[in-house]
């Protein structure tokens, strides 16, 4: 019975050993494959999606963190009197648009606007068209009502200062439309900021791909080894040997 059990135990041990060896071999192959996968270089176009994602994140964060800004616009128009040509009113409209943000005009507007003259200078702008004697005065603020107050205050101050010289210029400014508090902010939303950031990041990534060197640097083991020039020179017959051979043939 002991002799019969020993061969069975030996066969079982050999089978277990083979299974263990096979398992270790499979594990080594798996580890080898994982190492190969880890060592694979990233694709050449990887900066494009990375830059696009970074731009999307930056634009979305800017849209979320930045406080909304409101803009309200008031319109004044230059009107000539009976003795003045319309072209003159157009020229004065261009001139009044330039002095709408001057220190004297803002000093008149500052009490009604409720902000300091220094802040008022950065929160108002005046625009006009070369074909129309109308001036658009836009006030900006983080508050919708304050933006409307700034635009109306500057428009009234500009009209008051210009009408004081209307007898000499023949042109006076009249309020055409008062600014009202806007219902929506003029600043872009988080979605629009994210889209702009996405486009900007993708553009920068594409430019980086176009600007980088086209050739790939070879690894040391991939570079061809040039044959020594000495061996090529040694394999060629010397010039003196050719001369001696020709002289022997001519003697013969």
C-alpha positions as a printed NumPy array, in Angstrom:
array([[  0.   ,   0.   ,   0.   ],
       [  2.859,   2.41 ,   0.823],
       [  4.506,   1.695,  -2.524],
       [  1.23 ,   2.38 ,  -4.329],
       [  0.581,   5.671,  -2.499],
       [  4.057,   7.078,  -3.079],
       [  3.838,   7.224,  -6.911],
       [  0.421,   8.891,  -6.656],
       [  1.761,  11.484,  -4.262],
       [  4.746,  12.076,  -6.533],
       [  2.52 ,  12.544,  -9.588],
       [  0.29 ,  14.915,  -7.656],
       [  3.292,  16.923,  -6.495],
       [  4.619,  17.102, -10.06 ],
       [  1.238,  18.257, -11.343],
       [  1.045,  20.924,  -8.654],
       [  4.583,  22.006,  -9.477],
       [  3.717,  22.288, -13.177],
       [  0.652,  24.351, -12.357],
       [  2.701,  26.627, -10.147],
       [  5.359,  27.023, -12.852],
       [  2.693,  27.749, -15.459],
       [  1.097,  30.312, -13.173],
       [  4.428,  32.039, -12.573],
       [  5.129,  32.055, -16.318],
       [  1.725,  33.591, -17.033],
       [  2.325,  36.208, -14.352],
       [  5.709,  37.074, -15.864],
       [  4.161,  37.46 , -19.319],
       [  1.43 ,  39.703, -17.878],
       [  3.993,  41.829, -16.062],
       [  6.063,  42.062, -19.216],
       [  3.048,  43.258, -21.209],
       [  2.201,  45.82 , -18.557],
       [  5.734,  47.151, -18.633],
       [  5.58 ,  47.456, -22.418],
       [  2.309,  49.334, -22.209],
       [  3.715,  51.71 , -19.606],
       [  6.801,  52.391, -21.678],
       [  4.813,  53.331, -24.797],
       [  5.348,  57.033, -25.608],
       [  2.312,  59.328, -25.802],
       [  0.934,  60.127, -29.258],
       [  2.419,  63.056, -31.14 ],
       [ -0.821,  65.049, -31.036],
       [ -1.217,  64.943, -27.236],
       [ -0.692,  68.749, -26.753],
       [ -3.872,  69.493, -28.719],
       [ -6.437,  67.853, -26.381],
       [ -4.459,  68.836, -23.28 ],
       [ -4.382,  72.506, -24.291],
       [ -8.081,  72.411, -25.225],
       [ -9.058,  70.925, -21.843],
       [ -6.916,  73.462, -19.98 ],
       [ -8.475,  76.306, -21.955],
       [-11.963,  74.988, -21.234],
       [-11.212,  74.784, -17.513],
       [ -9.676,  78.267, -17.421],
       [-12.538,  79.856, -19.365],
       [-15.2  ,  78.146, -17.272],
       [-13.487,  79.16 , -14.038],
       [-13.249,  82.763, -15.241],
       [-16.94 ,  82.836, -16.113],
       [-17.92 ,  81.39 , -12.732],
       [-15.602,  83.448, -10.513],
       [-15.911,  86.828, -12.25 ],
       [-18.809,  88.973, -11.019],
       [-21.39 ,  89.819, -13.724],
       [-21.136,  93.272, -15.279],
       [-24.107,  95.283, -16.547],
       [-24.14 ,  97.938, -19.27 ],
       [-26.752, 100.654, -19.899],
       [-26.7  , 103.182, -22.758],
       [-28.131, 106.671, -23.002],
       [-28.376, 108.569, -26.329],
       [-28.037, 112.299, -27.004],
       [-28.316, 113.955, -30.4  ],
       [-26.755, 117.148, -31.753],
       [-29.421, 119.423, -33.244],
       [-28.487, 122.519, -35.33 ],
       [-30.473, 125.73 , -35.135],
       [-31.965, 127.589, -38.079],
       [-28.713, 129.291, -39.   ],
       [-26.492, 126.165, -38.855],
       [-25.998, 123.498, -41.497],
       [-26.588, 119.816, -40.604],
       [-22.97 , 118.955, -41.444],
       [-21.868, 121.315, -38.685],
       [-23.982, 119.413, -36.159],
       [-22.33 , 116.191, -37.281],
       [-18.88 , 117.656, -36.636],
       [-19.9  , 118.937, -33.195],
       [-21.277, 115.499, -32.314],
       [-17.837, 114.036, -32.962],
       [-16.25 , 116.726, -30.779],
       [-18.726, 116.306, -27.907],
       [-18.179, 112.543, -27.944],
       [-14.502, 113.166, -27.243],
       [-15.153, 115.422, -24.249],
       [-17.87 , 113.182, -22.768],
       [-15.251, 111.45 , -20.618],
       [-13.222, 114.563, -19.824],
       [-12.571, 115.678, -16.268],
       [-14.947, 118.657, -16.464],
       [-17.876, 116.569, -17.72 ],
       [-17.286, 113.828, -15.153],
       [-17.086, 116.433, -12.395],
       [-20.638, 117.532, -13.286],
       [-21.845, 113.921, -13.449],
       [-20.161, 112.631, -10.305],
       [-22.762, 113.79 ,  -7.714],
       [-25.681, 112.196,  -9.572],
       [-23.78 , 109.029, -10.493],
       [-22.899, 108.388,  -6.855],
       [-19.333, 107.218,  -7.537],
       [-15.991, 108.958,  -7.417],
       [-14.636, 110.713, -10.492],
       [-11.758, 108.237, -10.756],
       [-14.114, 105.244, -10.798],
       [-16.502, 107.046, -13.109],
       [-13.759, 107.49 , -15.703],
       [-13.306, 103.717, -15.94 ],
       [-17.045, 102.972, -15.998],
       [-18.226, 105.161, -18.865],
       [-17.51 , 105.374, -22.586],
       [-18.886, 107.479, -25.452],
       [-19.283, 106.374, -29.054],
       [-20.547, 108.077, -32.187],
       [-20.923, 107.369, -35.878],
       [-19.38 , 109.436, -38.709],
       [-22.762, 109.365, -40.475],
       [-25.056, 110.33 , -37.572],
       [-25.008, 113.245, -35.061],
       [-26.019, 110.901, -32.25 ],
       [-23.79 , 110.073, -29.28 ],
       [-24.131, 106.821, -27.326],
       [-23.002, 107.072, -23.701],
       [-22.639, 103.69 , -21.983],
       [-22.22 , 103.153, -18.266],
       [-20.954,  99.872, -16.818],
       [-21.199,  98.544, -13.277],
       [-21.74 ,  95.405, -11.263],
       [-25.21 ,  96.768, -10.47 ],
       [-27.805,  97.212, -13.22 ],
       [-29.365, 100.323, -11.668],
       [-25.968, 101.914, -11.065],
       [-24.998, 101.373, -14.711],
       [-28.147, 103.23 , -15.824],
       [-27.499, 106.049, -13.341],
       [-23.946, 106.501, -14.621],
       [-25.051, 106.705, -18.27 ],
       [-27.85 , 109.185, -17.534],
       [-25.649, 111.339, -15.296],
       [-22.932, 111.698, -17.93 ],
       [-25.505, 112.356, -20.672],
       [-27.134, 115.13 , -18.638],
       [-23.757, 116.647, -17.731],
       [-22.66 , 116.643, -21.385],
       [-25.926, 118.229, -22.512],
       [-25.705, 120.911, -19.833],
       [-22.104, 121.868, -20.599],
       [-22.655, 121.919, -24.378],
       [-25.892, 123.903, -24.252],
       [-24.138, 126.68 , -22.35 ],
       [-22.21 , 127.377, -25.561],
       [-25.122, 126.72 , -27.93 ],
       [-25.524, 130.431, -28.762],
       [-21.954, 130.537, -30.073],
       [-21.845, 127.106, -31.755],
       [-25.355, 127.031, -33.173],
       [-25.677, 123.39 , -32.012],
       [-27.282, 122.016, -28.883],
       [-27.451, 118.516, -27.463],
       [-30.846, 117.013, -26.691],
       [-31.532, 113.858, -24.744],
       [-32.847, 111.316, -27.258],
       [-33.263, 108.252, -25.032],
       [-32.546, 107.677, -21.355],
       [-30.749, 104.562, -20.13 ],
       [-32.751, 101.95 , -18.234],
       [-31.494,  99.247, -15.915],
       [-30.681,  96.138, -17.994],
       [-32.242,  92.812, -17.07 ],
       [-29.266,  90.679, -18.141],
       [-25.524,  91.191, -17.647],
       [-23.354,  92.199, -20.568],
       [-20.445,  90.018, -19.443],
       [-20.24 ,  86.506, -20.97 ],
       [-21.68 ,  83.564, -19.068],
       [-19.659,  80.601, -17.816],
       [-20.692,  78.505, -20.835],
       [-19.549,  81.158, -23.313],
       [-16.311,  81.733, -21.405],
       [-15.643,  77.987, -21.395],
       [-16.288,  77.758, -25.145],
       [-13.93 ,  80.661, -25.806],
       [-11.284,  79.059, -23.588],
       [-11.734,  75.737, -25.387],
       [-11.214,  77.355, -28.789],
       [ -8.221,  79.349, -27.564],
       [ -6.614,  76.283, -25.987],
       [ -7.171,  74.193, -29.113],
       [ -5.669,  76.965, -31.238],
       [ -2.58 ,  77.199, -29.046],
       [ -2.173,  73.419, -29.074],
       [ -2.444,  73.341, -32.865],
       [  0.091,  76.14 , -33.224],
       [  2.466,  74.262, -30.929],
       [  2.137,  71.151, -33.109],
       [  2.858,  73.196, -36.226],
       [  5.809,  75.026, -34.698],
       [  7.639,  72.044, -33.219],
       [ 10.369,  70.229, -35.228],
       [  8.973,  67.716, -37.708],
       [ 11.784,  65.157, -37.458],
       [ 11.918,  62.667, -34.638],
       [ 15.171,  62.348, -32.755],
       [ 16.577,  58.884, -33.139],
       [ 17.592,  56.864, -30.184],
       [ 21.245,  55.919, -29.873],
       [ 20.551,  52.302, -30.786],
       [ 18.638,  53.365, -33.916],
       [ 21.338,  55.564, -35.373],
       [ 23.229,  53.915, -38.249],
       [ 26.871,  53.253, -37.6  ],
       [ 29.067,  54.612, -40.364],
       [ 31.822,  52.322, -41.618],
       [ 35.304,  53.643, -40.931],
       [ 36.789,  55.433, -43.883],
       [ 40.144,  53.771, -43.259],
       [ 38.774,  50.322, -44.078],
       [ 37.228,  51.553, -47.365],
       [ 40.486,  53.205, -48.322],
       [ 42.459,  50.096, -47.466],
       [ 40.223,  47.909, -49.65 ],
       [ 41.021,  50.029, -52.734],
       [ 44.25 ,  49.301, -54.692],
       [ 46.943,  51.866, -54.333],
       [ 47.698,  54.251, -57.214],
       [ 51.311,  53.055, -57.396],
       [ 50.229,  49.456, -58.006],
       [ 48.219,  50.536, -61.061],
       [ 51.247,  52.354, -62.484],
       [ 53.587,  49.37 , -62.052],
       [ 51.093,  46.992, -63.666],
       [ 50.729,  49.238, -66.726],
       [ 54.554,  49.504, -67.148],
       [ 54.937,  45.686, -67.007],
       [ 52.246,  45.174, -69.631],
       [ 53.896,  47.72 , -71.962],
       [ 57.286,  45.962, -71.655],
       [ 55.743,  42.628, -72.52 ]])
